[in-house]
Amino acid sequence: MAQHSANSRNHSSVRRGVQAGNPGMTRILVTGASGLLGLNFALTYSRRHQVTGVVNAHSLTGAPFQVLNADLAKPGSIGEILDRVKPDVVLHCAALANVDQCERQPELALRLNTDLPEEVARATADRGIVLVHISTDAVFDGKTGRYTEESQPNPLGAYARTKLAAEHAVLQAYPEALIARVNFYGWSLGGQRSLAEFFFNHLSAGTPVRGFTDVFFCPLEVTVLAETLMQLVEAHCSGIYHVVSGECLSKYEFGCAVARRFGLDEGLIQPVSVHEGGLLAARSPDLRLRTDKLAGVLGSPAPDQETSMQRFFELYQAGHPQQLRALALGVDSHISG
């Protein structure tokens, strides 16, 4: 297997135009472009680059980027799309991310979370296209925390197992690929996809909600994540990176942070243990990841929690949630490109 080090890419085999400060527009292809991650990536990058978003079950009328409807699970589909779009960079966000559904449908999880990323890796490698594959912090069992990129993964459930298998498959097929282990939140099409939306929706309605005091993570707001990933692409990074916040907190503390930033009642959040949650799939309790490797590329610490939460709040003030819902409804969203 290829080494997971910060090797420079072979520039002769990678398309030009992916450099910091390059005045030209980079052609970017985003898979899973109707999901929370892919849609916000596509919107963020479309302000500076030429973006094509691949969707399957949804249409995005009025999006400020090209939208392709395609079933990536169909054999040969990804190659056809790459030859049509000719992107400089592919961000592979498409995945079966519902951890409980992965437990119920392990074969589907394997197809979408492992086999498909391997196909994307082979297709991009064959064409010399930069690949950013989105992985997860859940590859670790969460028993100790403070994991580095070299720490030994130990996935607990079907989702995490298929995502870890994808890391191995992608690097085997394309050693120069960039794999980002992430944890993120943000505004989504339906307004109910992320943990931040969960807390915001319940607290805004004055509804009591529970927050786990014994589950720790390092989430980034999704547009902050998008910007951070592009810095890694422009630096020609490859291998595995932990692209998360440099600060970690419990799910309960995160909910309180949402409440405070939006002026909501954090007293509505009941502190409980994850063992009281009644969840089907096992959750890793301590997913604090070290970001030293990321900070070395950025030349500064990884984004902190305040920066991320402030962005989440500013997007709300700017009407971003309503603009996203307008896309789902096929209404002119007035999102500037």
Short mmCIF file of C-alpha atoms in Angstrom, two decimals:
data_model
loop_
_atom_site.label_atom_id
_atom_site.label_comp_id
_atom_site.label_asym_id
_atom_site.label_seq_id
_atom_site.Cartn_x
_atom_site.Cartn_y
_atom_site.Cartn_z
CA MET A 1 0.00 0.00 0.00
CA ALA A 2 1.13 3.55 -0.68
CA GLN A 3 2.63 5.52 2.16
CA HIS A 4 0.22 8.02 3.75
CA SER A 5 2.77 10.83 3.76
CA ALA A 6 2.52 14.39 2.55
CA ASN A 7 4.16 13.59 -0.77
CA SER A 8 4.08 16.18 -3.53
CA ARG A 9 2.09 15.22 -6.59
CA ASN A 10 3.75 14.29 -9.86
CA HIS A 11 2.98 17.59 -11.56
CA SER A 12 3.59 16.17 -15.03
CA SER A 13 0.65 13.79 -14.56
CA VAL A 14 -1.78 16.30 -13.03
CA ARG A 15 -3.71 18.95 -14.93
CA ARG A 16 -2.49 22.52 -14.68
CA GLY A 17 -4.49 25.31 -13.06
CA VAL A 18 -4.61 24.06 -9.48
CA GLN A 19 -2.22 26.50 -7.88
CA ALA A 20 -2.53 29.13 -5.18
CA GLY A 21 -3.16 32.53 -6.70
CA ASN A 22 -3.74 31.15 -10.20
CA PRO A 23 -5.85 33.77 -12.01
CA GLY A 24 -7.45 31.11 -14.23
CA MET A 25 -10.52 29.16 -13.18
CA THR A 26 -10.06 25.57 -12.10
CA ARG A 27 -12.60 23.05 -13.38
CA ILE A 28 -13.99 21.23 -10.35
CA LEU A 29 -16.31 18.22 -10.29
CA VAL A 30 -18.22 17.54 -7.07
CA THR A 31 -20.05 14.25 -6.58
CA GLY A 32 -22.98 14.06 -4.19
CA ALA A 33 -23.80 17.67 -5.00
CA SER A 34 -27.26 17.60 -3.43
CA GLY A 35 -25.96 16.50 -0.04
CA LEU A 36 -25.00 18.84 2.77
CA LEU A 37 -21.30 18.47 2.02
CA GLY A 38 -21.33 18.37 -1.77
CA LEU A 39 -23.82 21.20 -2.25
CA ASN A 40 -22.00 23.58 0.05
CA PHE A 41 -18.69 22.63 -1.57
CA ALA A 42 -20.11 23.33 -5.03
CA LEU A 43 -21.58 26.67 -3.97
CA THR A 44 -18.38 27.74 -2.23
CA TYR A 45 -16.10 26.82 -5.12
CA SER A 46 -18.42 28.24 -7.80
CA ARG A 47 -17.54 31.75 -6.64
CA ARG A 48 -14.01 31.35 -8.02
CA HIS A 49 -14.04 28.26 -10.20
CA GLN A 50 -15.99 26.45 -12.90
CA VAL A 51 -17.96 23.81 -11.01
CA THR A 52 -20.00 20.82 -12.12
CA GLY A 53 -22.08 19.04 -9.50
CA VAL A 54 -23.25 15.44 -9.96
CA VAL A 55 -26.62 14.57 -8.41
CA ASN A 56 -28.79 11.48 -8.54
CA ALA A 57 -32.15 11.73 -6.81
CA HIS A 58 -32.46 15.53 -6.67
CA SER A 59 -32.60 18.37 -9.16
CA LEU A 60 -31.08 21.74 -8.31
CA THR A 61 -32.89 24.29 -10.43
CA GLY A 62 -31.19 27.68 -10.44
CA ALA A 63 -27.87 26.53 -8.99
CA PRO A 64 -24.90 28.77 -9.92
CA PHE A 65 -23.00 25.78 -11.28
CA GLN A 66 -23.58 23.10 -13.90
CA VAL A 67 -25.66 20.18 -12.62
CA LEU A 68 -25.42 16.66 -14.05
CA ASN A 69 -27.96 13.98 -13.17
CA ALA A 70 -26.23 10.60 -13.15
CA ASP A 71 -26.15 7.28 -11.32
CA LEU A 72 -22.51 6.94 -10.35
CA ALA A 73 -23.10 3.33 -9.31
CA LYS A 74 -23.72 2.43 -12.96
CA PRO A 75 -20.58 0.80 -14.44
CA GLY A 76 -18.58 3.24 -16.56
CA SER A 77 -20.59 6.25 -15.41
CA ILE A 78 -17.76 8.09 -13.69
CA GLY A 79 -15.42 7.69 -16.67
CA GLU A 80 -18.04 9.07 -19.05
CA ILE A 81 -18.57 12.08 -16.80
CA LEU A 82 -14.85 12.79 -16.48
CA ASP A 83 -14.39 12.63 -20.25
CA ARG A 84 -17.32 14.99 -20.72
CA VAL A 85 -16.48 17.56 -18.05
CA LYS A 86 -12.67 17.26 -18.16
CA PRO A 87 -12.19 18.54 -14.60
CA ASP A 88 -8.89 19.53 -13.01
CA VAL A 89 -10.09 18.39 -9.58
CA VAL A 90 -12.68 15.87 -8.39
CA LEU A 91 -14.09 16.06 -4.88
CA HIS A 92 -15.79 12.75 -4.17
CA CYS A 93 -18.45 13.49 -1.56
CA ALA A 94 -21.10 10.96 -2.60
CA ALA A 95 -21.61 8.28 0.04
CA LEU A 96 -24.19 6.42 2.08
CA ALA A 97 -23.69 8.44 5.25
CA ASN A 98 -26.64 7.30 7.37
CA VAL A 99 -24.86 5.04 9.83
CA ASP A 100 -28.01 3.17 10.86
CA GLN A 101 -28.95 2.55 7.22
CA CYS A 102 -25.46 1.17 6.64
CA GLU A 103 -26.11 -1.36 9.41
CA ARG A 104 -29.40 -2.38 7.82
CA GLN A 105 -28.03 -2.48 4.25
CA PRO A 106 -24.35 -3.47 4.47
CA GLU A 107 -24.15 -4.54 0.81
CA LEU A 108 -25.36 -1.14 -0.37
CA ALA A 109 -22.93 0.54 2.02
CA LEU A 110 -20.07 -1.48 0.56
CA ARG A 111 -21.07 -0.61 -2.99
CA LEU A 112 -21.42 3.12 -2.41
CA ASN A 113 -18.78 3.70 0.26
CA THR A 114 -15.98 1.38 -0.90
CA ASP A 115 -16.42 0.10 -4.44
CA LEU A 116 -17.49 3.43 -5.95
CA PRO A 117 -14.59 5.42 -4.45
CA GLU A 118 -12.18 2.84 -5.85
CA GLU A 119 -13.73 3.30 -9.31
CA VAL A 120 -13.44 7.07 -8.97
CA ALA A 121 -9.80 6.72 -7.93
CA ARG A 122 -8.94 4.51 -10.90
CA ALA A 123 -10.72 6.79 -13.34
CA THR A 124 -9.08 9.97 -12.04
CA ALA A 125 -5.65 8.34 -11.84
CA ASP A 126 -5.92 7.16 -15.45
CA ARG A 127 -6.68 10.72 -16.56
CA GLY A 128 -4.23 12.58 -14.32
CA ILE A 129 -6.99 14.40 -12.45
CA VAL A 130 -6.51 15.58 -8.86
CA LEU A 131 -8.72 13.57 -6.50
CA VAL A 132 -9.95 14.59 -3.06
CA HIS A 133 -11.73 11.69 -1.39
CA ILE A 134 -13.85 12.48 1.66
CA SER A 135 -13.44 10.03 4.52
CA THR A 136 -14.47 10.26 8.17
CA ASP A 137 -13.14 10.52 11.69
CA ALA A 138 -15.26 7.45 12.48
CA VAL A 139 -12.53 5.11 11.21
CA PHE A 140 -11.31 5.22 14.84
CA ASP A 141 -13.03 3.42 17.70
CA GLY A 142 -12.85 6.48 19.95
CA LYS A 143 -11.35 4.70 22.94
CA THR A 144 -8.40 7.06 23.42
CA GLY A 145 -8.78 10.17 21.25
CA ARG A 146 -5.98 12.48 20.08
CA TYR A 147 -5.50 10.37 16.98
CA THR A 148 -2.89 11.26 14.35
CA GLU A 149 -2.94 10.23 10.71
CA GLU A 150 -0.58 7.40 11.65
CA SER A 151 -2.78 6.05 14.47
CA GLN A 152 -4.25 2.59 13.90
CA PRO A 153 -7.92 2.78 12.83
CA ASN A 154 -10.47 0.43 14.34
CA PRO A 155 -13.92 1.08 12.85
CA LEU A 156 -16.93 0.07 14.93
CA GLY A 157 -19.80 -0.21 12.44
CA ALA A 158 -20.62 -0.89 8.80
CA TYR A 159 -20.36 2.77 7.81
CA ALA A 160 -16.93 3.20 9.36
CA ARG A 161 -15.67 -0.15 8.03
CA THR A 162 -16.67 0.69 4.47
CA LYS A 163 -15.12 4.15 4.70
CA LEU A 164 -11.83 2.76 5.99
CA ALA A 165 -11.83 0.14 3.25
CA ALA A 166 -12.30 3.00 0.78
CA GLU A 167 -9.20 4.76 2.10
CA HIS A 168 -7.13 1.66 1.39
CA ALA A 169 -8.73 1.10 -2.02
CA VAL A 170 -8.33 4.72 -3.12
CA LEU A 171 -4.67 4.92 -2.16
CA GLN A 172 -3.98 1.56 -3.76
CA ALA A 173 -5.54 2.75 -7.02
CA TYR A 174 -4.21 6.33 -6.83
CA PRO A 175 -1.31 6.89 -4.40
CA GLU A 176 -1.36 10.63 -5.13
CA ALA A 177 -4.97 11.05 -4.05
CA LEU A 178 -5.78 13.32 -1.10
CA ILE A 179 -7.93 11.68 1.57
CA ALA A 180 -9.59 13.99 4.08
CA ARG A 181 -10.92 12.60 7.34
CA VAL A 182 -13.61 15.09 8.27
CA ASN A 183 -16.41 15.91 10.67
CA PHE A 184 -18.64 18.79 9.62
CA TYR A 185 -21.92 20.63 10.04
CA GLY A 186 -23.78 23.29 8.12
CA TRP A 187 -27.02 24.25 6.43
CA SER A 188 -28.60 21.63 4.15
CA LEU A 189 -31.31 21.39 1.50
CA GLY A 190 -33.93 20.03 3.86
CA GLY A 191 -32.69 21.87 6.93
CA GLN A 192 -32.40 18.71 9.02
CA ARG A 193 -29.15 17.00 8.03
CA SER A 194 -26.51 18.30 10.43
CA LEU A 195 -26.16 18.25 14.20
CA ALA A 196 -26.10 22.04 14.26
CA GLU A 197 -29.44 22.16 12.43
CA PHE A 198 -30.82 19.59 14.87
CA PHE A 199 -30.01 21.78 17.85
CA PHE A 200 -31.05 24.99 16.09
CA ASN A 201 -34.42 23.60 14.99
CA HIS A 202 -35.35 22.19 18.39
CA LEU A 203 -34.13 25.17 20.41
CA SER A 204 -35.81 27.66 18.06
CA ALA A 205 -39.08 25.82 18.65
CA GLY A 206 -38.52 25.80 22.40
CA THR A 207 -38.33 22.01 22.39
CA PRO A 208 -36.15 20.21 24.97
CA VAL A 209 -33.36 18.15 23.45
CA ARG A 210 -30.61 15.86 24.69
CA GLY A 211 -26.88 16.38 24.20
CA PHE A 212 -24.25 13.71 24.78
CA THR A 213 -21.66 14.69 27.36
CA ASP A 214 -19.41 11.70 26.66
CA VAL A 215 -19.02 11.90 22.86
CA PHE A 216 -16.23 14.22 21.70
CA PHE A 217 -15.51 15.50 18.20
CA CYS A 218 -13.82 18.35 16.28
CA PRO A 219 -16.36 19.55 13.70
CA LEU A 220 -15.84 22.24 11.07
CA GLU A 221 -18.56 24.33 9.45
CA VAL A 222 -18.83 22.97 5.92
CA THR A 223 -17.81 26.10 3.98
CA VAL A 224 -14.80 26.55 6.26
CA LEU A 225 -13.99 22.92 5.49
CA ALA A 226 -14.31 23.60 1.75
CA GLU A 227 -11.88 26.49 1.92
CA THR A 228 -9.41 24.49 4.00
CA LEU A 229 -9.50 21.58 1.56
CA MET A 230 -8.77 23.88 -1.36
CA GLN A 231 -5.66 25.11 0.44
CA LEU A 232 -4.46 21.50 0.59
CA VAL A 233 -5.23 21.02 -3.11
CA GLU A 234 -3.34 24.18 -4.02
CA ALA A 235 -0.39 22.95 -1.95
CA HIS A 236 -0.42 19.68 -3.97
CA CYS A 237 -0.88 17.55 -0.85
CA SER A 238 -1.52 13.84 -1.04
CA GLY A 239 -2.17 11.03 1.41
CA ILE A 240 -4.34 11.19 4.52
CA TYR A 241 -5.06 14.43 6.38
CA HIS A 242 -7.26 15.15 9.38
CA VAL A 243 -9.25 18.15 8.16
CA VAL A 244 -11.16 19.06 11.28
CA SER A 245 -11.15 21.87 13.82
CA GLY A 246 -8.11 22.32 16.01
CA GLU A 247 -10.51 22.48 18.97
CA CYS A 248 -12.70 19.64 20.21
CA LEU A 249 -15.81 19.53 22.37
CA SER A 250 -18.64 17.23 23.45
CA LYS A 251 -21.93 17.01 21.58
CA TYR A 252 -23.56 18.68 24.58
CA GLU A 253 -21.05 21.53 24.54
CA PHE A 254 -21.61 21.90 20.81
CA GLY A 255 -25.34 22.26 21.32
CA CYS A 256 -24.73 24.91 23.97
CA ALA A 257 -22.45 26.75 21.54
CA VAL A 258 -25.24 26.81 18.95
CA ALA A 259 -27.67 28.11 21.58
CA ARG A 260 -25.34 30.89 22.72
CA ARG A 261 -24.49 32.08 19.20
CA PHE A 262 -28.14 32.30 18.18
CA GLY A 263 -29.40 33.65 21.50
CA LEU A 264 -31.42 30.52 22.29
CA ASP A 265 -32.06 28.84 25.63
CA GLU A 266 -29.26 26.36 26.31
CA GLY A 267 -31.20 25.26 29.39
CA LEU A 268 -33.38 23.26 27.01
CA ILE A 269 -30.43 20.93 26.34
CA GLN A 270 -30.41 17.99 28.74
CA PRO A 271 -26.92 16.55 29.33
CA VAL A 272 -27.03 12.75 28.92
CA SER A 273 -24.73 9.82 28.19
CA VAL A 274 -24.60 8.32 24.70
CA HIS A 275 -25.62 5.03 26.33
CA GLU A 276 -29.04 6.58 26.94
CA GLY A 277 -29.47 7.48 23.28
CA GLY A 278 -30.98 4.25 21.95
CA LEU A 279 -28.84 4.34 18.80
CA LEU A 280 -28.67 1.33 16.47
CA ALA A 281 -25.09 1.74 15.23
CA ALA A 282 -22.20 1.97 17.66
CA ARG A 283 -20.70 5.47 17.97
CA SER A 284 -17.06 6.20 18.72
CA PRO A 285 -17.01 8.18 21.98
CA ASP A 286 -13.75 10.14 21.62
CA LEU A 287 -12.99 11.33 18.10
CA ARG A 288 -10.56 14.06 19.01
CA LEU A 289 -8.11 14.18 16.10
CA ARG A 290 -4.73 15.86 16.02
CA THR A 291 -4.30 18.43 13.25
CA ASP A 292 -0.54 19.03 13.39
CA LYS A 293 -0.10 17.79 9.82
CA LEU A 294 -2.85 20.09 8.56
CA ALA A 295 -1.46 23.07 10.46
CA GLY A 296 1.94 22.43 8.89
CA VAL A 297 0.45 22.98 5.43
CA LEU A 298 -1.74 25.92 6.42
CA GLY A 299 1.10 27.65 8.24
CA SER A 300 -1.30 28.31 11.12
CA PRO A 301 -3.48 26.29 13.52
CA ALA A 302 -6.52 24.51 12.11
CA PRO A 303 -9.71 26.63 12.27
CA ASP A 304 -11.16 26.91 15.77
CA GLN A 305 -14.72 26.37 16.95
CA GLU A 306 -15.55 30.07 17.22
CA THR A 307 -14.56 30.66 13.58
CA SER A 308 -16.77 27.80 12.42
CA MET A 309 -19.79 28.74 14.53
CA GLN A 310 -19.52 32.37 13.48
CA ARG A 311 -19.60 31.31 9.81
CA PHE A 312 -22.66 29.14 10.49
CA PHE A 313 -24.37 32.15 12.10
CA GLU A 314 -23.36 34.58 9.33
CA LEU A 315 -24.73 32.25 6.66
CA TYR A 316 -28.02 32.14 8.55
CA GLN A 317 -28.12 35.93 8.68
CA ALA A 318 -27.44 36.06 4.94
CA GLY A 319 -30.44 33.82 4.21
CA HIS A 320 -28.38 30.81 3.16
CA PRO A 321 -30.85 28.20 4.53
CA GLN A 322 -33.70 29.75 2.54
CA GLN A 323 -31.54 29.89 -0.58
CA LEU A 324 -30.76 26.20 -0.28
CA ARG A 325 -34.41 25.28 0.15
CA ALA A 326 -35.24 27.36 -2.92
CA LEU A 327 -32.83 25.22 -4.93
CA ALA A 328 -34.64 22.07 -3.79
CA LEU A 329 -37.99 23.58 -4.76
CA GLY A 330 -36.77 24.71 -8.16
CA VAL A 331 -37.15 28.40 -7.32
CA ASP A 332 -34.66 31.04 -8.44
CA SER A 333 -32.37 31.07 -5.43
CA HIS A 334 -30.38 34.23 -6.18
CA ILE A 335 -27.19 32.64 -4.91
CA SER A 336 -24.39 34.61 -6.48
CA GLY A 337 -21.70 32.72 -8.30
#
